[in-house]
């Protein structure tokens, strides 16, 4: 591997595809490029670890890769330290980050990925925790984690499942854009990339390319909003 | 006043009504019953304190009550200590709770309300912070507060702007019920009352009556879900 290797999916599910199907080509190419045959799956964003791991295994093992759940190891740090590739799945971002802190995995994963020793795949909550912080998750704050700071493989924030459709016209809750706007107006805010369902970020060292079957929207300080489409090079977002 | 006095609104806006109009009768009756003429407004859930206070004042002053913003006092604790009624408005729940902690107002408000010395009106985020914790807010976690524990005027949680409509059929993000279900499955979870827009909780000592123009849905451990309609006595929820 040369530099950090990460594939960040907006979600595992995308309308019109079976689970992870929209990302099959990218995931296979990513794992093959990094000479990976075994994937360590982290089911911590959900509560039924076995079921969740088996669901992912049921898809990915057919693509020629073996999958084991991190919860099956008595020493999670050791398992992460010897893995070549990790896949962190979606569910609840607060629950996921809290468990990563409990097991002292946040810095370990960060260091191994940044040293180019661990390839990272994330989906939804697993994508949120790969960024600077979880300030832009859509999830309900069901548990209080020791920090909102996350693994920080990229120096910006992500809003997965991004949509600019209104929930419905009579409902008075905030739209997604208003929610992201509330964050962007904070002094500590980073830029936010809204990943539409079906969107994939491919991080290869200092290169960042938008892949998958749907685009992304960048929100910046001052209210600037820019649309990017599949295939575009957005490596400038990796500059700190 | 006899015991805690609180009026908890799902939101300030309700489809088909101008701002706070759906709650006018209840707010006026509540303030009159508690011999209140002056309302201390807390605009901390938003960033433009003057604008927000003026918007609320523009409505409520026409009903015969004076309104001052908490941000106009050099000593917020002193202002809260001498107020007879407080109105905490909506916006972002994390920002609101963080500012209440910064100004050391959480325990002060709790104690004065529970002693029957301060009447409390909350709307949306202002309703969230009146409950046990903010674990069931819909807001984006734009700032990390020192705790998710809140004022605790009632021993359960509230989900304001509750809706059981799906955002849209092709979107794969969680529904509101799924989000609340994620919280309910946590060991530390309290019961959650989902307040539909237009719903109002009237707390009068140990009595709790559902008022306003829309009902509420109670979520309990084990997945039990119960619908309540306007006028129903749900005082059992106040038992700890
Ligand atoms: Ca989620
Ligand atoms: Ca809000």
PDB file of C-alpha atoms and ligand atoms in Angstrom, chain A residues 90-93 124-125 137 139 161, chain B residues 174 179 182, ligand 1:
ATOM      1  CA  UNK A  90     -23.452   1.189   9.792  1.00  0.00           C
ATOM      2  CA  UNK A  91     -26.088   1.437  12.488  1.00  0.00           C
ATOM      3  CA  UNK A  92     -25.872   4.060  15.230  1.00  0.00           C
ATOM      4  CA  UNK A  93     -22.835   6.363  15.047  1.00  0.00           C
ATOM      5  CA  UNK A 124     -22.792   5.011   6.896  1.00  0.00           C
ATOM      6  CA  UNK A 125     -21.845   5.200  10.632  1.00  0.00           C
ATOM      7  CA  UNK A 137     -24.267  12.189  11.725  1.00  0.00           C
ATOM      8  CA  UNK A 139     -28.306   9.386  14.063  1.00  0.00           C
ATOM      9  CA  UNK A 161     -27.508   9.350   3.391  1.00  0.00           C
TER      10      UNK A 161
ATOM     11  CA  UNK B 174     -33.814   5.047   9.455  1.00  0.00           C
ATOM     12  CA  UNK B 179     -34.331   5.744  15.688  1.00  0.00           C
ATOM     13  CA  UNK B 182     -32.372   2.164  18.860  1.00  0.00           C
TER      14      UNK B 182
HETATM   15 CA1  LIG C   1     -27.778   5.192  11.290  1.00  0.00          CA
END
